[in-house]
Short mmCIF file of C-alpha atoms in Angstrom, two decimals:
data_model
loop_
_atom_site.label_atom_id
_atom_site.label_comp_id
_atom_site.label_asym_id
_atom_site.label_seq_id
_atom_site.Cartn_x
_atom_site.Cartn_y
_atom_site.Cartn_z
CA UNK A 1 -9.73 -31.03 -35.00
CA UNK A 2 -10.06 -28.28 -32.41
CA UNK A 3 -12.57 -25.43 -32.74
CA UNK A 4 -9.62 -23.04 -32.81
CA UNK A 5 -8.57 -24.17 -36.24
CA UNK A 6 -11.85 -23.01 -37.73
CA UNK A 7 -11.17 -19.45 -36.63
CA UNK A 8 -7.98 -19.06 -38.65
CA UNK A 9 -4.53 -18.50 -37.25
CA UNK A 10 -4.36 -14.69 -36.90
CA UNK A 11 -0.99 -13.15 -36.10
CA UNK A 12 1.04 -16.23 -35.16
CA UNK A 13 3.66 -14.20 -33.24
CA UNK A 14 0.93 -13.05 -30.84
CA UNK A 15 -0.70 -16.38 -30.26
CA UNK A 16 -0.83 -17.85 -26.78
CA UNK A 17 -0.57 -21.53 -26.04
CA UNK A 18 -1.52 -22.84 -22.61
CA UNK A 19 -0.55 -26.43 -21.87
CA UNK A 20 -1.72 -28.48 -18.91
CA UNK A 21 -2.00 -25.38 -16.73
CA UNK A 22 -2.71 -26.28 -13.12
CA UNK A 23 -3.23 -24.07 -10.11
CA UNK A 24 -3.78 -25.20 -6.53
CA UNK A 25 -4.23 -22.47 -3.90
CA UNK A 26 -4.68 -25.28 -1.37
CA UNK A 27 -2.59 -28.35 -2.03
CA UNK A 28 -4.69 -31.15 -3.48
CA UNK A 29 -7.59 -28.83 -4.41
CA UNK A 30 -6.89 -27.61 -7.93
CA UNK A 31 -8.77 -24.53 -9.14
CA UNK A 32 -7.44 -25.10 -12.66
CA UNK A 33 -7.28 -28.75 -13.68
CA UNK A 34 -4.66 -29.08 -16.40
CA UNK A 35 -6.17 -26.56 -18.81
CA UNK A 36 -5.13 -26.71 -22.47
CA UNK A 37 -6.03 -23.68 -24.55
CA UNK A 38 -4.67 -22.04 -27.68
CA UNK A 39 -5.56 -18.42 -28.39
CA UNK A 40 -4.69 -17.08 -31.84
CA UNK A 41 -3.24 -13.60 -32.11
CA UNK A 42 -6.52 -12.00 -33.12
CA UNK A 43 -10.09 -11.28 -32.11
CA UNK A 44 -11.82 -11.31 -28.75
CA UNK A 45 -11.91 -14.53 -26.76
CA UNK A 46 -14.53 -14.44 -24.01
CA UNK A 47 -14.21 -16.83 -21.09
CA UNK A 48 -17.53 -17.53 -19.39
CA UNK A 49 -18.46 -19.78 -16.53
CA UNK A 50 -19.80 -19.79 -12.97
CA UNK A 51 -18.12 -17.84 -10.17
CA UNK A 52 -15.22 -19.66 -8.54
CA UNK A 53 -14.47 -21.83 -11.54
CA UNK A 54 -11.01 -20.45 -12.15
CA UNK A 55 -11.63 -17.87 -14.89
CA UNK A 56 -9.78 -15.11 -13.03
CA UNK A 57 -7.08 -17.52 -11.96
CA UNK A 58 -6.53 -18.54 -15.58
CA UNK A 59 -6.22 -14.94 -16.77
CA UNK A 60 -3.98 -14.00 -13.86
CA UNK A 61 -1.67 -16.93 -14.49
CA UNK A 62 -1.01 -15.58 -17.99
CA UNK A 63 0.77 -12.47 -16.64
CA UNK A 64 1.84 -14.24 -13.46
CA UNK A 65 -0.15 -12.13 -11.01
CA UNK A 66 -0.97 -15.65 -9.85
CA UNK A 67 1.77 -18.28 -9.75
CA UNK A 68 0.76 -21.40 -11.68
CA UNK A 69 1.39 -24.70 -9.90
CA UNK A 70 2.28 -26.57 -13.08
CA UNK A 71 2.01 -26.27 -16.85
CA UNK A 72 3.25 -24.05 -19.64
CA UNK A 73 2.17 -20.64 -20.91
CA UNK A 74 3.85 -20.10 -24.26
CA UNK A 75 3.82 -16.56 -25.58
CA UNK A 76 6.20 -14.84 -28.01
CA UNK A 77 8.64 -17.69 -27.95
CA UNK A 78 8.90 -18.04 -24.17
CA UNK A 79 7.29 -20.06 -21.43
CA UNK A 80 5.94 -17.30 -19.18
CA UNK A 81 5.40 -19.82 -16.38
CA UNK A 82 9.19 -20.25 -16.10
CA UNK A 83 10.26 -16.59 -16.28
CA UNK A 84 11.74 -14.76 -13.30
CA UNK A 85 12.87 -11.24 -12.42
CA UNK A 86 13.75 -9.05 -15.35
CA UNK A 87 12.64 -11.57 -17.98
CA UNK A 88 9.20 -11.74 -16.35
CA UNK A 89 8.94 -7.94 -16.32
CA UNK A 90 9.91 -7.83 -20.01
CA UNK A 91 7.11 -10.33 -20.75
CA UNK A 92 4.60 -8.37 -18.66
CA UNK A 93 5.37 -5.22 -20.66
CA UNK A 94 3.92 -7.03 -23.70
CA UNK A 95 0.65 -7.92 -21.91
CA UNK A 96 -1.89 -5.25 -20.97
CA UNK A 97 -4.48 -5.88 -18.29
CA UNK A 98 -7.86 -4.38 -17.45
CA UNK A 99 -9.26 -5.11 -13.96
CA UNK A 100 -12.75 -5.58 -12.58
CA UNK A 101 -12.29 -2.83 -10.01
CA UNK A 102 -10.22 -0.70 -12.40
CA UNK A 103 -7.23 -0.70 -9.97
CA UNK A 104 -6.27 2.85 -10.82
CA UNK A 105 -3.78 4.60 -8.56
CA UNK A 106 -6.41 6.72 -6.86
CA UNK A 107 -4.24 9.60 -5.78
CA UNK A 108 -2.51 10.07 -9.11
CA UNK A 109 -3.94 12.16 -11.93
CA UNK A 110 -5.63 10.48 -14.88
CA UNK A 111 -2.72 11.21 -17.19
CA UNK A 112 -0.24 9.82 -14.64
CA UNK A 113 -2.34 6.67 -14.48
CA UNK A 114 -2.05 6.33 -18.25
CA UNK A 115 1.71 6.84 -18.07
CA UNK A 116 1.85 3.92 -15.61
CA UNK A 117 1.51 1.85 -18.76
CA UNK A 118 5.01 2.99 -19.76
CA UNK A 119 6.69 2.22 -16.42
CA UNK A 120 8.29 -0.90 -17.84
CA UNK A 121 10.33 1.33 -20.13
CA UNK A 122 11.29 4.27 -17.90
CA UNK A 123 14.09 4.29 -15.33
CA UNK A 124 13.09 4.98 -11.70
CA UNK A 125 14.60 8.47 -11.42
CA UNK A 126 12.96 9.64 -14.64
CA UNK A 127 9.66 8.09 -13.54
CA UNK A 128 9.86 9.73 -10.12
CA UNK A 129 10.54 13.12 -11.74
CA UNK A 130 7.74 12.41 -14.27
CA UNK A 131 10.26 12.76 -17.11
CA UNK A 132 8.55 10.48 -19.61
CA UNK A 133 9.60 10.52 -23.28
CA UNK A 134 7.65 13.08 -25.30
CA UNK A 135 6.26 10.32 -27.52
CA UNK A 136 4.78 8.55 -24.46
CA UNK A 137 3.15 11.75 -23.25
CA UNK A 138 1.72 12.46 -26.71
CA UNK A 139 0.39 8.91 -26.92
CA UNK A 140 -1.18 9.25 -23.47
CA UNK A 141 -3.10 12.36 -24.47
CA UNK A 142 -4.15 10.76 -27.76
CA UNK A 143 -5.42 7.64 -26.00
CA UNK A 144 -7.21 9.72 -23.41
CA UNK A 145 -9.01 11.50 -26.25
CA UNK A 146 -9.75 8.13 -27.84
CA UNK A 147 -11.51 6.92 -24.66
CA UNK A 148 -13.39 10.23 -24.47
CA UNK A 149 -11.76 11.63 -21.33
CA UNK A 150 -9.51 14.29 -22.84
CA UNK A 151 -10.95 16.93 -20.50
CA UNK A 152 -10.08 14.89 -17.38
CA UNK A 153 -6.30 14.59 -17.88
CA UNK A 154 -5.34 16.44 -14.71
CA UNK A 155 -8.17 15.27 -12.45
CA UNK A 156 -7.31 12.80 -9.75
CA UNK A 157 -8.43 9.27 -10.59
CA UNK A 158 -10.60 9.06 -7.46
CA UNK A 159 -12.74 11.90 -8.81
CA UNK A 160 -14.04 9.77 -11.71
CA UNK A 161 -17.14 7.58 -11.99
CA UNK A 162 -16.89 3.81 -12.44
CA UNK A 163 -17.33 3.88 -16.19
CA UNK A 164 -14.80 6.69 -16.53
CA UNK A 165 -12.31 4.82 -14.36
CA UNK A 166 -12.60 1.74 -16.51
CA UNK A 167 -11.95 3.87 -19.60
CA UNK A 168 -8.77 5.05 -17.92
CA UNK A 169 -7.96 1.42 -17.10
CA UNK A 170 -8.32 0.48 -20.75
CA UNK A 171 -6.19 3.41 -21.88
CA UNK A 172 -3.51 2.50 -19.33
CA UNK A 173 -3.36 -1.07 -20.64
CA UNK A 174 -3.16 0.13 -24.24
CA UNK A 175 -0.36 2.56 -23.33
CA UNK A 176 1.82 -0.53 -23.15
CA UNK A 177 1.23 -1.11 -26.88
CA UNK A 178 0.71 -4.70 -25.81
CA UNK A 179 0.72 -7.84 -27.90
CA UNK A 180 -2.11 -9.25 -25.79
CA UNK A 181 -4.85 -7.60 -23.77
CA UNK A 182 -6.26 -9.39 -20.72
CA UNK A 183 -9.51 -8.17 -19.20
CA UNK A 184 -10.59 -9.69 -15.89
CA UNK A 185 -14.35 -9.11 -15.64
CA UNK A 186 -14.02 -5.52 -16.89
CA UNK A 187 -17.77 -4.88 -16.77
CA UNK A 188 -18.82 -6.69 -13.59
CA UNK A 189 -18.82 -3.53 -11.47
CA UNK A 190 -20.72 -1.46 -14.04
CA UNK A 191 -24.35 -0.90 -14.99
CA UNK A 192 -25.68 -2.66 -18.14
CA UNK A 193 -25.40 0.33 -20.44
CA UNK A 194 -21.89 1.25 -19.31
CA UNK A 195 -20.90 -2.43 -19.57
CA UNK A 196 -21.80 -2.43 -23.26
CA UNK A 197 -20.01 0.88 -23.82
CA UNK A 198 -16.88 -0.44 -22.15
CA UNK A 199 -16.90 -3.62 -24.25
CA UNK A 200 -17.49 -1.53 -27.39
CA UNK A 201 -14.48 0.55 -26.47
CA UNK A 202 -12.27 -2.48 -25.85
CA UNK A 203 -13.41 -4.07 -29.12
CA UNK A 204 -12.92 -0.88 -31.13
CA UNK A 205 -9.50 0.11 -29.77
CA UNK A 206 -8.04 -3.39 -29.64
CA UNK A 207 -9.42 -4.04 -33.11
CA UNK A 208 -7.86 -0.85 -34.45
CA UNK A 209 -4.51 -1.69 -32.87
CA UNK A 210 -4.79 -5.35 -33.90
CA UNK A 211 -4.37 -6.62 -30.34
CA UNK A 212 -5.89 -9.99 -29.40
CA UNK A 213 -8.12 -9.81 -26.30
CA UNK A 214 -8.93 -12.42 -23.66
CA UNK A 215 -11.82 -11.31 -21.49
CA UNK A 216 -13.55 -12.93 -18.50
CA UNK A 217 -17.16 -12.02 -18.51
CA UNK A 218 -20.28 -12.85 -16.54
CA UNK A 219 -22.90 -11.45 -18.91
CA UNK A 220 -23.46 -14.12 -21.56
CA UNK A 221 -25.29 -11.70 -23.87
CA UNK A 222 -22.32 -9.33 -23.89
CA UNK A 223 -19.97 -12.24 -24.53
CA UNK A 224 -22.08 -13.37 -27.48
CA UNK A 225 -22.27 -9.86 -28.88
CA UNK A 226 -18.58 -8.97 -28.79
CA UNK A 227 -16.58 -12.17 -28.77
CA UNK A 228 -15.25 -13.93 -31.84
CA UNK A 229 -14.79 -17.02 -29.73
CA UNK A 230 -16.28 -18.22 -26.48
CA UNK A 231 -14.58 -20.53 -24.01
CA UNK A 232 -16.89 -22.01 -21.37
CA UNK A 233 -15.30 -23.13 -18.11
CA UNK A 234 -16.74 -25.24 -15.31
CA UNK A 235 -15.07 -27.09 -12.47
CA UNK A 236 -11.62 -25.79 -13.36
CA UNK A 237 -11.62 -27.04 -16.95
CA UNK A 238 -12.78 -26.01 -20.42
CA UNK A 239 -16.21 -27.47 -21.21
CA UNK A 240 -17.09 -25.42 -24.29
CA UNK A 241 -14.96 -23.80 -26.98
CA UNK A 242 -16.36 -22.33 -30.16
CA UNK A 243 -17.77 -19.30 -31.97
CA UNK A 244 -20.68 -17.47 -30.27
CA UNK A 245 -23.33 -18.74 -32.66
CA UNK A 246 -22.69 -22.33 -31.54
CA UNK A 247 -23.33 -21.45 -27.87
CA UNK A 248 -26.90 -22.68 -27.40
CA UNK A 249 -28.99 -23.08 -24.25
CA UNK A 250 -27.96 -26.72 -23.89
CA UNK A 251 -24.35 -25.62 -23.87
CA UNK A 252 -25.07 -22.94 -21.28
CA UNK A 253 -26.72 -25.59 -19.07
CA UNK A 254 -23.59 -27.68 -19.22
CA UNK A 255 -21.44 -24.67 -18.31
CA UNK A 256 -23.50 -23.18 -15.49
CA UNK A 257 -25.52 -26.24 -14.47
CA UNK A 258 -29.29 -26.33 -13.93
CA UNK A 259 -31.71 -24.50 -16.16
CA UNK A 260 -34.10 -22.56 -13.94
CA UNK A 261 -31.99 -19.41 -14.44
CA UNK A 262 -32.42 -19.47 -18.23
CA UNK A 263 -35.21 -17.12 -19.32
CA UNK A 264 -37.80 -18.96 -21.39
CA UNK B 1 -15.30 -25.34 -7.63
CA UNK B 2 -12.84 -26.46 -5.00
CA UNK B 3 -13.45 -29.54 -2.96
CA UNK B 4 -12.80 -28.12 0.48
CA UNK B 5 -14.95 -30.22 2.84
CA UNK B 6 -17.81 -28.43 4.59
CA UNK B 7 -18.22 -28.32 8.34
CA UNK B 8 -19.04 -32.01 9.02
CA UNK B 9 -21.79 -31.31 11.55
CA UNK B 10 -23.27 -28.79 9.13
CA UNK B 11 -24.29 -26.43 11.94
CA UNK B 12 -22.47 -23.77 13.93
CA UNK B 13 -23.12 -23.19 17.63
CA UNK B 14 -26.08 -20.84 18.00
CA UNK B 15 -24.92 -19.16 21.24
CA UNK B 16 -22.78 -16.01 21.33
CA UNK B 17 -19.32 -16.33 22.85
CA UNK B 18 -19.13 -14.80 26.35
CA UNK B 19 -16.03 -13.81 28.37
CA UNK B 20 -13.80 -16.87 28.72
CA UNK B 21 -12.50 -17.95 32.16
CA UNK B 22 -8.96 -16.93 31.08
CA UNK B 23 -10.11 -13.35 30.54
CA UNK B 24 -11.95 -13.33 33.90
CA UNK B 25 -8.84 -14.48 35.80
CA UNK B 26 -6.80 -11.87 33.94
CA UNK B 27 -9.07 -9.04 35.07
CA UNK B 28 -9.10 -10.25 38.70
CA UNK B 29 -5.28 -10.50 38.78
CA UNK B 30 -4.96 -6.99 37.32
CA UNK B 31 -7.33 -5.54 39.93
CA UNK B 32 -5.60 -7.33 42.81
CA UNK B 33 -2.16 -6.15 41.71
CA UNK B 34 -3.35 -2.55 41.36
CA UNK B 35 -4.67 -2.54 44.94
CA UNK B 36 -1.46 -4.16 46.24
CA UNK B 37 0.83 -1.74 44.37
CA UNK B 38 -1.15 1.28 45.60
CA UNK B 39 -0.81 0.03 49.20
CA UNK B 40 3.00 0.01 48.83
CA UNK B 41 3.11 3.74 48.06
CA UNK B 42 1.98 4.74 51.59
CA UNK B 43 -0.24 7.52 50.37
CA UNK B 44 -1.61 9.24 53.47
CA UNK B 45 -3.61 12.41 54.05
CA UNK B 46 -0.85 13.97 56.16
CA UNK B 47 1.65 13.40 53.37
CA UNK B 48 -0.76 14.84 50.81
CA UNK B 49 -1.41 17.93 52.93
CA UNK B 50 2.32 18.53 53.44
CA UNK B 51 2.82 18.11 49.70
CA UNK B 52 0.29 20.84 48.99
CA UNK B 53 2.34 23.22 51.12
CA UNK B 54 5.61 22.33 49.37
CA UNK B 55 3.91 22.76 46.01
CA UNK B 56 2.57 26.18 46.94
CA UNK B 57 6.01 27.38 48.11
CA UNK B 58 7.60 26.08 44.91
CA UNK B 59 5.02 27.81 42.74
CA UNK B 60 5.43 31.01 44.76
CA UNK B 61 9.17 31.07 44.11
CA UNK B 62 8.59 30.49 40.38
CA UNK B 63 6.65 33.71 39.96
CA UNK B 64 7.33 36.14 38.56
CA UNK B 65 9.41 34.35 35.90
CA UNK B 66 12.89 35.78 35.41
CA UNK B 67 13.74 36.58 31.82
CA UNK B 68 16.93 38.52 32.69
CA UNK B 69 19.11 35.85 31.08
CA UNK B 70 17.08 35.87 27.85
CA UNK B 71 20.17 35.69 25.65
CA UNK B 72 21.23 32.39 27.20
CA UNK B 73 17.63 31.20 26.95
CA UNK B 74 17.36 32.00 23.24
CA UNK B 75 20.76 30.50 22.49
CA UNK B 76 19.77 27.22 24.21
CA UNK B 77 16.40 27.18 22.52
CA UNK B 78 18.10 27.66 19.16
CA UNK B 79 20.35 24.70 19.93
CA UNK B 80 17.33 22.55 20.84
CA UNK B 81 15.62 23.50 17.57
CA UNK B 82 18.81 22.71 15.68
CA UNK B 83 19.01 19.27 17.35
CA UNK B 84 15.36 18.57 16.58
CA UNK B 85 15.47 19.64 12.93
CA UNK B 86 18.74 17.90 12.05
CA UNK B 87 17.69 14.72 13.87
CA UNK B 88 14.30 14.76 12.15
CA UNK B 89 15.75 15.36 8.69
CA UNK B 90 18.36 12.62 8.93
CA UNK B 91 16.17 10.28 11.00
CA UNK B 92 13.19 10.44 8.66
CA UNK B 93 15.34 9.93 5.55
CA UNK B 94 16.84 6.84 7.23
CA UNK B 95 13.42 5.68 8.47
CA UNK B 96 12.09 5.50 4.88
CA UNK B 97 14.23 2.54 3.78
CA UNK B 98 13.77 0.87 7.18
CA UNK B 99 9.99 1.24 6.90
CA UNK B 100 9.94 -0.07 3.34
CA UNK B 101 12.10 -3.09 4.17
CA UNK B 102 9.98 -3.85 7.24
CA UNK B 103 6.67 -3.87 5.31
CA UNK B 104 5.58 -7.50 5.29
CA UNK B 105 3.24 -7.11 2.30
CA UNK B 106 6.03 -6.05 -0.06
CA UNK B 107 9.07 -7.83 1.36
CA UNK B 108 9.87 -11.48 1.95
CA UNK B 109 10.24 -12.59 5.56
CA UNK B 110 14.02 -12.79 5.43
CA UNK B 111 14.14 -9.05 4.64
CA UNK B 112 11.30 -7.80 6.82
CA UNK B 113 12.32 -9.58 10.02
CA UNK B 114 15.82 -8.07 10.32
CA UNK B 115 14.38 -4.65 9.45
CA UNK B 116 11.63 -5.03 12.06
CA UNK B 117 14.22 -6.13 14.60
CA UNK B 118 16.38 -3.07 13.89
CA UNK B 119 13.35 -0.81 14.31
CA UNK B 120 12.39 -2.56 17.54
CA UNK B 121 15.91 -2.06 18.96
CA UNK B 122 15.78 1.66 18.06
CA UNK B 123 12.44 1.90 19.87
CA UNK B 124 13.41 -0.03 22.99
CA UNK B 125 15.32 2.73 24.77
CA UNK B 126 14.14 6.14 25.80
CA UNK B 127 16.03 8.88 23.91
CA UNK B 128 17.65 10.01 27.18
CA UNK B 129 19.23 6.57 27.66
CA UNK B 130 20.48 6.60 24.08
CA UNK B 131 21.75 10.13 24.66
CA UNK B 132 23.82 8.92 27.64
CA UNK B 133 25.45 6.34 25.36
CA UNK B 134 26.22 8.94 22.70
CA UNK B 135 27.58 11.41 25.26
CA UNK B 136 30.04 8.68 26.26
CA UNK B 137 30.82 8.01 22.58
CA UNK B 138 31.16 11.51 21.07
CA UNK B 139 31.38 13.74 24.15
CA UNK B 140 29.13 16.47 25.57
CA UNK B 141 27.16 18.68 23.19
CA UNK B 142 24.54 18.85 20.51
CA UNK B 143 26.03 16.07 18.35
CA UNK B 144 25.20 13.46 20.99
CA UNK B 145 21.65 14.75 21.18
CA UNK B 146 21.27 14.72 17.41
CA UNK B 147 22.51 11.13 17.16
CA UNK B 148 20.23 10.01 20.00
CA UNK B 149 17.16 11.53 18.36
CA UNK B 150 18.11 10.08 14.96
CA UNK B 151 17.93 6.65 16.57
CA UNK B 152 14.56 7.49 18.11
CA UNK B 153 13.26 8.79 14.75
CA UNK B 154 14.27 5.62 12.93
CA UNK B 155 12.46 3.59 15.57
CA UNK B 156 9.21 5.53 15.62
CA UNK B 157 8.88 6.88 12.08
CA UNK B 158 10.19 3.59 10.67
CA UNK B 159 7.48 1.62 12.47
CA UNK B 160 4.74 4.04 11.39
CA UNK B 161 5.99 4.03 7.78
CA UNK B 162 6.01 0.23 7.72
CA UNK B 163 2.46 0.08 9.07
CA UNK B 164 1.25 2.64 6.51
CA UNK B 165 2.84 0.64 3.69
CA UNK B 166 1.24 -2.55 4.99
CA UNK B 167 -2.17 -0.90 4.65
CA UNK B 168 -1.93 0.17 1.00
CA UNK B 169 -4.40 -1.19 -1.53
CA UNK B 170 -2.63 -4.08 -3.24
CA UNK B 171 -5.01 -3.76 -6.20
CA UNK B 172 -3.26 -0.57 -7.21
CA UNK B 173 0.13 -2.15 -6.68
CA UNK B 174 -0.89 -5.20 -8.70
CA UNK B 175 -2.03 -3.07 -11.63
CA UNK B 176 1.28 -1.22 -11.83
CA UNK B 177 3.23 -4.45 -11.39
CA UNK B 178 1.24 -5.96 -14.29
CA UNK B 179 2.63 -3.31 -16.66
CA UNK B 180 6.11 -4.78 -16.22
CA UNK B 181 7.28 -1.89 -14.05
CA UNK B 182 10.49 -2.38 -12.09
CA UNK B 183 10.39 -2.66 -8.30
CA UNK B 184 11.30 1.00 -7.77
CA UNK B 185 8.75 2.18 -10.31
CA UNK B 186 6.09 0.11 -8.55
CA UNK B 187 7.07 1.84 -5.31
CA UNK B 188 7.08 5.39 -6.69
CA UNK B 189 3.90 5.03 -8.75
CA UNK B 190 1.65 2.79 -6.68
CA UNK B 191 2.88 2.68 -3.07
CA UNK B 192 4.17 6.22 -2.59
CA UNK B 193 1.01 8.00 -3.86
CA UNK B 194 -1.03 5.99 -1.37
CA UNK B 195 1.17 6.73 1.64
CA UNK B 196 2.65 10.17 0.94
CA UNK B 197 0.04 12.20 2.84
CA UNK B 198 0.35 9.92 5.87
CA UNK B 199 4.15 10.03 5.70
CA UNK B 200 4.03 13.83 5.80
CA UNK B 201 1.76 13.55 8.86
CA UNK B 202 4.07 11.08 10.61
CA UNK B 203 7.10 13.21 9.80
CA UNK B 204 5.56 16.30 11.38
CA UNK B 205 4.64 14.26 14.48
CA UNK B 206 8.22 13.04 14.61
CA UNK B 207 9.46 16.63 14.37
CA UNK B 208 7.12 17.57 17.24
CA UNK B 209 8.32 14.65 19.28
CA UNK B 210 11.98 15.39 18.55
CA UNK B 211 11.46 19.00 19.58
CA UNK B 212 10.07 17.89 22.96
CA UNK B 213 12.85 15.38 23.45
CA UNK B 214 15.51 17.87 22.35
CA UNK B 215 14.59 19.98 25.38
CA UNK B 216 15.35 16.98 27.56
CA UNK B 217 18.52 15.33 26.27
CA UNK B 218 20.42 18.32 27.67
CA UNK B 219 19.83 16.91 31.17
CA UNK B 220 22.48 14.27 30.41
CA UNK B 221 24.72 16.76 28.61
CA UNK B 222 23.62 16.12 25.05
CA UNK B 223 22.96 19.77 24.17
CA UNK B 224 19.94 22.04 24.08
CA UNK B 225 17.96 23.85 26.73
CA UNK B 226 17.62 20.82 29.02
CA UNK B 227 21.08 21.31 30.51
CA UNK B 228 20.32 24.90 31.51
CA UNK B 229 16.93 23.85 32.90
CA UNK B 230 18.52 21.13 35.01
CA UNK B 231 21.21 23.51 36.29
CA UNK B 232 18.60 26.12 37.20
CA UNK B 233 16.67 23.50 39.15
CA UNK B 234 19.74 22.47 41.09
CA UNK B 235 20.62 26.08 41.92
CA UNK B 236 17.02 26.69 43.10
CA UNK B 237 16.64 29.44 40.46
CA UNK B 238 12.95 28.63 40.22
CA UNK B 239 12.05 31.92 38.57
CA UNK B 240 14.50 31.15 35.77
CA UNK B 241 13.09 27.58 35.61
CA UNK B 242 9.68 29.14 35.06
CA UNK B 243 11.01 31.32 32.25
CA UNK B 244 12.55 28.27 30.56
CA UNK B 245 9.31 26.29 30.91
CA UNK B 246 7.30 29.15 29.37
CA UNK B 247 9.80 29.36 26.52
CA UNK B 248 9.47 25.59 25.88
CA UNK B 249 5.67 25.85 25.88
CA UNK B 250 5.81 28.69 23.32
CA UNK B 251 8.25 26.69 21.19
CA UNK B 252 6.04 23.58 21.20
CA UNK B 253 2.93 25.61 20.37
CA UNK B 254 4.73 27.27 17.48
CA UNK B 255 5.80 23.89 16.16
CA UNK B 256 2.21 22.56 16.47
CA UNK B 257 1.03 25.48 14.33
CA UNK B 258 3.74 24.92 11.72
CA UNK B 259 3.08 21.17 11.47
CA UNK B 260 -0.68 21.70 11.22
CA UNK B 261 -0.03 23.97 8.24
CA UNK B 262 2.34 21.40 6.72
CA UNK B 263 -0.20 18.58 7.08
CA UNK B 264 -2.99 20.71 5.60
CA UNK B 265 -0.81 21.55 2.58
CA UNK B 266 -0.10 17.89 1.76
CA UNK B 267 -3.50 16.41 2.60
#
C-alpha cells in the first residue's frame, strides 16, 4: 500500500500519474532515475531534497519545459510526455506555473502580466492589440485584488519588489484557471517572512479554487507547515513520501544526508 | 546528484595563462605587413607639401558656397529623403521576419542558418554596388536607390534584430510559453516587450545610415543628390559642391535630432 492511498483520492480528473520518469541531460547520467509518483487532485504536495537532486527537473518535465528522456506523465487522460505542438499547448493551458525568479515580463504592466495567463486562449492579433475578452480582464483585476496588488495594475513589473513580483506570478498562473499548479521553489529568492506570506497566498487561493499544488521547496519548516503531503527526493529518486507529521529527523537525514546541519 | 567524473588530477594549474606563441606571431606579422604596405605608398615630404597646395586651391574655389541653384538642390535633397524613408520603412519591415528567423535561441538550425545566410548576402556588398545592379535592372532613378537601400537595411537591421532577440531573457519567454501560449503570442508578449526599445533604436540608426547612403547612390545614377554632386565635381563647380555638402550636413544633423527624439520617446 502506498502512502498516497491514505490521503484519499481527491478530484480524480485532476490527478497526475508519473510512471518511470527518466531524464538525462548528459547521456548515461540520469538526473531523474525512473521516478514513479501519483499526485491526487487535491492539497499541496511539497517536494523537498538537496540541491541538484532533480526536483526542478521533475516539476519542469510535467509541463514539458524540460523534455523527459523516458517515462509517462498521465494527466487528464493524456500522456503529456508524448504530446506535441497544439496538443502540448492545450495541455499547458491546464497547468499553471510559479517560478523561483518570478519570470515576469519586466517591461509589461502588472495587469498585462496577469493577462499572459490567458494567452493560450487568445488569437495573436487580439493579443497584440490587447483585445482580451471582458471576462478575462475582470478576472485579472479580481485576482490582482486577491493578491493585494490592486493599486499596482498599471505599474511596470520591474518596478515591484520580490514579494510583490511573486504575487503577480501567482496571479498569472491562476489566470489560467488551471487544473494543476506547479511552483518551482517559489520562496527561494525571498526573505523568511515574505516566504511564509507567499506560501499562505498559494495555499489560500489554490484551496479556494480547489486546485492541487505541487511545490518544490528548500525550507523544510515551510513544507511541514503548508503541505498535506511531503515527497523527499535524493539522488534522482523518491526516498520519502508521506504526510508532514511522519517526516522526522531520521527521515530528513536520509533525504539530505549527514546530520550536523540539523539543529539540536 | 549526477555522476560526472571530477578532474582526475584533482588540481588545476596554479599559473595564469600568458600570451600564447600563436598570438605573438600574429602580432609580429601584423606589424611587419603594416610597415611593408606603408612603404608601397611612396609617401614623401615633397608629395605632402604639393598636396597641401592643391588642397588650399581646392578649398579656395569652394568658398563662398554658391546657393544660386537652390531649387535644384532642394529638389535633389527631397529625393534623397524620399529614398531614405521609403527604403527604411520597407527594409525594416522586411528585416523583422529575417531577424526573428535568424535568432538561434528561438529557431531550429535549419531555419536560422538560411536566414543568417540571406542576411550575410545582403550585408556583403556596399549599397553603391547593389545600386549599380539595380540601375541595370530597373533603370536610372530613385527606384534603383530605394531597392538598393532596402537590401542594405535587411542586412544591417536584420542582423541587429537577430542579435537583440538572441539576448532576451529566456526566463520570461519560458513563463509565457508555460501558459500554453501559441508561438506568435509568445513572441508578442515575451520577446517583443524585451526588444522593442532596442528595435526602435536600431531602426533610427538605419534611417540615419540610409539617409547618408541615399546621398551617395546618385553617383551611379540611382537617384538623389549624389548625381548632382558628382556632376558638379566633374564640371569643377566647386562652389556648388560646397553648397551641396553644407546641405547634406544640415540634413544629417536634422535627422540626428529627430532620431534622438524618437529614441527618447520609446526608451
